PDB file of C-alpha atoms in Angstrom:
ATOM      1  CA  UNK I   1       0.000   0.000   0.000  1.00  0.00           C
ATOM      2  CA  UNK I   2       1.195   3.473  -0.845  1.00  0.00           C
ATOM      3  CA  UNK I   3      -0.262   6.553   0.743  1.00  0.00           C
ATOM      4  CA  UNK I   4       0.255   9.943  -0.882  1.00  0.00           C
ATOM      5  CA  UNK I   5      -0.431  13.015   1.184  1.00  0.00           C
ATOM      6  CA  UNK I   6      -0.612  16.319  -0.593  1.00  0.00           C
ATOM      7  CA  UNK I   7      -0.926  19.624   1.158  1.00  0.00           C
ATOM      8  CA  UNK I   8      -1.330  22.987  -0.488  1.00  0.00           C
ATOM      9  CA  UNK I   9      -0.875  24.855   2.783  1.00  0.00           C
ATOM     10  CA  UNK I  10       1.482  27.784   2.673  1.00  0.00           C
ATOM     11  CA  UNK I  11       3.592  28.465   5.715  1.00  0.00           C
ATOM     12  CA  UNK I  12       4.781  31.896   4.629  1.00  0.00           C
ATOM     13  CA  UNK I  13       5.006  34.519   7.359  1.00  0.00           C
ATOM     14  CA  UNK I  14       6.801  37.668   8.457  1.00  0.00           C
ATOM     15  CA  UNK I  15       7.582  38.784  11.999  1.00  0.00           C
ATOM     16  CA  UNK I  16       8.591  42.179  13.303  1.00  0.00           C
ATOM     17  CA  UNK I  17       9.669  41.508  16.902  1.00  0.00           C
ATOM     18  CA  UNK I  18       9.977  45.159  17.968  1.00  0.00           C
ATOM     19  CA  UNK I  19       6.571  46.828  18.242  1.00  0.00           C
ATOM     20  CA  UNK I  20       7.647  50.354  19.245  1.00  0.00           C
ATOM     21  CA  UNK I  21      11.017  51.912  18.558  1.00  0.00           C
ATOM     22  CA  UNK I  22      12.229  55.353  19.592  1.00  0.00           C
ATOM     23  CA  UNK I  23      15.105  57.385  18.218  1.00  0.00           C
ATOM     24  CA  UNK I  24      16.682  60.811  18.439  1.00  0.00           C
ATOM     25  CA  UNK I  25      16.954  63.001  15.343  1.00  0.00           C
ATOM     26  CA  UNK I  26      20.167  62.284  13.455  1.00  0.00           C
ATOM     27  CA  UNK I  27      20.548  58.692  14.644  1.00  0.00           C
ATOM     28  CA  UNK I  28      20.566  55.561  12.504  1.00  0.00           C
ATOM     29  CA  UNK I  29      17.722  53.158  13.289  1.00  0.00           C
ATOM     30  CA  UNK I  30      17.270  49.525  12.247  1.00  0.00           C
ATOM     31  CA  UNK I  31      13.840  47.861  12.248  1.00  0.00           C
ATOM     32  CA  UNK I  32      14.004  44.078  12.194  1.00  0.00           C
ATOM     33  CA  UNK I  33      11.892  41.781  10.044  1.00  0.00           C
ATOM     34  CA  UNK I  34      12.281  38.023   9.745  1.00  0.00           C
ATOM     35  CA  UNK I  35      10.425  35.778   7.326  1.00  0.00           C
ATOM     36  CA  UNK I  36       9.555  32.156   6.608  1.00  0.00           C
ATOM     37  CA  UNK I  37       8.840  30.897   3.116  1.00  0.00           C
ATOM     38  CA  UNK I  38       9.332  27.804   1.000  1.00  0.00           C
ATOM     39  CA  UNK I  39       9.774  29.911  -2.135  1.00  0.00           C
ATOM     40  CA  UNK I  40      12.359  32.436  -3.263  1.00  0.00           C
ATOM     41  CA  UNK I  41      11.682  35.435  -1.014  1.00  0.00           C
ATOM     42  CA  UNK I  42      10.448  38.787  -2.271  1.00  0.00           C
ATOM     43  CA  UNK I  43      10.017  41.246   0.594  1.00  0.00           C
ATOM     44  CA  UNK I  44       8.559  44.732   0.742  1.00  0.00           C
ATOM     45  CA  UNK I  45       8.642  47.588   3.221  1.00  0.00           C
ATOM     46  CA  UNK I  46       5.737  50.043   3.559  1.00  0.00           C
ATOM     47  CA  UNK I  47       5.384  53.227   5.594  1.00  0.00           C
ATOM     48  CA  UNK I  48       2.014  54.145   7.087  1.00  0.00           C
ATOM     49  CA  UNK I  49       1.173  57.556   8.564  1.00  0.00           C
ATOM     50  CA  UNK I  50      -2.175  58.296  10.197  1.00  0.00           C
ATOM     51  CA  UNK I  51      -4.946  59.329   7.788  1.00  0.00           C
ATOM     52  CA  UNK I  52      -2.828  58.462   4.727  1.00  0.00           C
ATOM     53  CA  UNK I  53      -2.608  55.441   2.473  1.00  0.00           C
ATOM     54  CA  UNK I  54       0.373  53.133   3.111  1.00  0.00           C
ATOM     55  CA  UNK I  55       3.384  54.128   0.989  1.00  0.00           C
ATOM     56  CA  UNK I  56       5.463  51.571  -0.873  1.00  0.00           C
ATOM     57  CA  UNK I  57       9.087  52.088   0.155  1.00  0.00           C
ATOM     58  CA  UNK I  58      11.201  49.321  -1.316  1.00  0.00           C
ATOM     59  CA  UNK I  59      11.386  45.729  -2.498  1.00  0.00           C
ATOM     60  CA  UNK I  60      14.155  43.166  -2.100  1.00  0.00           C
ATOM     61  CA  UNK I  61      14.503  39.820  -3.853  1.00  0.00           C
ATOM     62  CA  UNK I  62      17.307  37.475  -4.888  1.00  0.00           C
ATOM     63  CA  UNK I  63      20.004  39.485  -6.606  1.00  0.00           C
ATOM     64  CA  UNK I  64      17.918  42.597  -7.171  1.00  0.00           C
ATOM     65  CA  UNK I  65      16.103  45.503  -5.563  1.00  0.00           C
ATOM     66  CA  UNK I  66      13.740  48.386  -6.189  1.00  0.00           C
ATOM     67  CA  UNK I  67      13.052  51.592  -4.254  1.00  0.00           C
ATOM     68  CA  UNK I  68      10.484  54.341  -4.480  1.00  0.00           C
ATOM     69  CA  UNK I  69      12.131  57.668  -5.317  1.00  0.00           C
ATOM     70  CA  UNK I  70      11.066  59.188  -1.956  1.00  0.00           C
ATOM     71  CA  UNK I  71      12.975  56.516  -0.025  1.00  0.00           C
ATOM     72  CA  UNK I  72      16.221  56.112  -2.001  1.00  0.00           C
ATOM     73  CA  UNK I  73      18.396  58.482   0.001  1.00  0.00           C
ATOM     74  CA  UNK I  74      18.182  57.478   3.690  1.00  0.00           C
ATOM     75  CA  UNK I  75      16.285  54.154   3.702  1.00  0.00           C
ATOM     76  CA  UNK I  76      17.865  50.796   2.942  1.00  0.00           C
ATOM     77  CA  UNK I  77      17.190  47.093   3.461  1.00  0.00           C
ATOM     78  CA  UNK I  78      19.358  44.083   2.727  1.00  0.00           C
ATOM     79  CA  UNK I  79      17.807  40.700   2.053  1.00  0.00           C
ATOM     80  CA  UNK I  80      19.764  38.286   4.235  1.00  0.00           C
ATOM     81  CA  UNK I  81      18.726  34.817   3.099  1.00  0.00           C
ATOM     82  CA  UNK I  82      21.070  33.029   5.534  1.00  0.00           C
ATOM     83  CA  UNK I  83      19.315  34.601   8.538  1.00  0.00           C
ATOM     84  CA  UNK I  84      15.937  34.914   6.729  1.00  0.00           C
ATOM     85  CA  UNK I  85      15.700  38.605   7.535  1.00  0.00           C
ATOM     86  CA  UNK I  86      15.351  41.924   5.756  1.00  0.00           C
ATOM     87  CA  UNK I  87      16.076  44.671   8.320  1.00  0.00           C
ATOM     88  CA  UNK I  88      15.151  48.240   7.361  1.00  0.00           C
ATOM     89  CA  UNK I  89      17.795  50.873   8.144  1.00  0.00           C
ATOM     90  CA  UNK I  90      16.905  54.563   8.353  1.00  0.00           C
ATOM     91  CA  UNK I  91      19.890  56.919   8.384  1.00  0.00           C
ATOM     92  CA  UNK I  92      19.807  60.448   9.803  1.00  0.00           C
ATOM     93  CA  UNK I  93      16.344  59.817  11.267  1.00  0.00           C
ATOM     94  CA  UNK I  94      13.964  62.810  11.287  1.00  0.00           C
ATOM     95  CA  UNK I  95      10.775  63.643  13.163  1.00  0.00           C
ATOM     96  CA  UNK I  96       8.959  63.311   9.819  1.00  0.00           C
ATOM     97  CA  UNK I  97       9.975  59.618   9.766  1.00  0.00           C
ATOM     98  CA  UNK I  98       7.561  58.925  12.646  1.00  0.00           C
ATOM     99  CA  UNK I  99       5.228  56.273  11.226  1.00  0.00           C
ATOM    100  CA  UNK I 100       4.222  52.633  11.317  1.00  0.00           C
ATOM    101  CA  UNK I 101       6.534  50.458   9.202  1.00  0.00           C
ATOM    102  CA  UNK I 102       5.286  47.182   7.704  1.00  0.00           C
ATOM    103  CA  UNK I 103       7.344  44.361   6.284  1.00  0.00           C
ATOM    104  CA  UNK I 104       5.478  42.172   3.752  1.00  0.00           C
ATOM    105  CA  UNK I 105       6.306  38.924   1.989  1.00  0.00           C
ATOM    106  CA  UNK I 106       5.064  38.377  -1.576  1.00  0.00           C
ATOM    107  CA  UNK I 107       2.358  37.612  -2.444  1.00  0.00           C
ATOM    108  CA  UNK I 108       0.699  40.521  -0.647  1.00  0.00           C
ATOM    109  CA  UNK I 109      -2.253  40.523  -3.041  1.00  0.00           C
ATOM    110  CA  UNK I 110      -4.214  37.452  -4.075  1.00  0.00           C
ATOM    111  CA  UNK I 111      -7.070  37.110  -6.516  1.00  0.00           C
ATOM    112  CA  UNK I 112     -10.262  35.306  -5.525  1.00  0.00           C
ATOM    113  CA  UNK I 113     -13.314  35.231  -7.799  1.00  0.00           C
ATOM    114  CA  UNK I 114     -12.157  38.322  -9.703  1.00  0.00           C
ATOM    115  CA  UNK I 115     -11.888  40.345  -6.499  1.00  0.00           C
ATOM    116  CA  UNK I 116      -8.519  41.591  -5.343  1.00  0.00           C
ATOM    117  CA  UNK I 117      -7.979  41.183  -1.632  1.00  0.00           C
ATOM    118  CA  UNK I 118      -5.117  42.931   0.153  1.00  0.00           C
ATOM    119  CA  UNK I 119      -3.712  40.716   2.889  1.00  0.00           C
ATOM    120  CA  UNK I 120      -2.426  42.412   6.041  1.00  0.00           C
ATOM    121  CA  UNK I 121      -1.116  40.999   9.276  1.00  0.00           C
ATOM    122  CA  UNK I 122      -1.668  43.863  11.672  1.00  0.00           C
ATOM    123  CA  UNK I 123       0.045  41.988  14.491  1.00  0.00           C
ATOM    124  CA  UNK I 124       3.386  42.453  12.756  1.00  0.00           C
ATOM    125  CA  UNK I 125       4.516  46.043  12.450  1.00  0.00           C
ATOM    126  CA  UNK I 126       6.893  48.500  14.086  1.00  0.00           C
ATOM    127  CA  UNK I 127       5.805  51.944  15.176  1.00  0.00           C
ATOM    128  CA  UNK I 128       8.425  54.645  15.375  1.00  0.00           C
TER     129      UNK I 128
END
């Protein structure tokens, strides 16, 4: 007898262990994000300020990267596949950087019955 078990469950997740982070103007701040995935990782960082839509900041994936023009100068993230992390570094932090920062693992949008659904895990974020 042979038994085949097939599971289509995805175990992808991201974790931001630090919930609130404080800094003084001019400092360099690092916000941690770790991930779990069985696929090649593509990770995103978003910035959310009250009463505004979340802003796409940057994307990191194997051997490549992309940044929004507004975040090229002082914001950086390195995809570290050996430690399964993609920490966000903000140099010369400013009061205007105060926001909630979200790390996301692709896919962040899935299609179901012709309706796009944005997936969020509001338990994992860092507020600065």
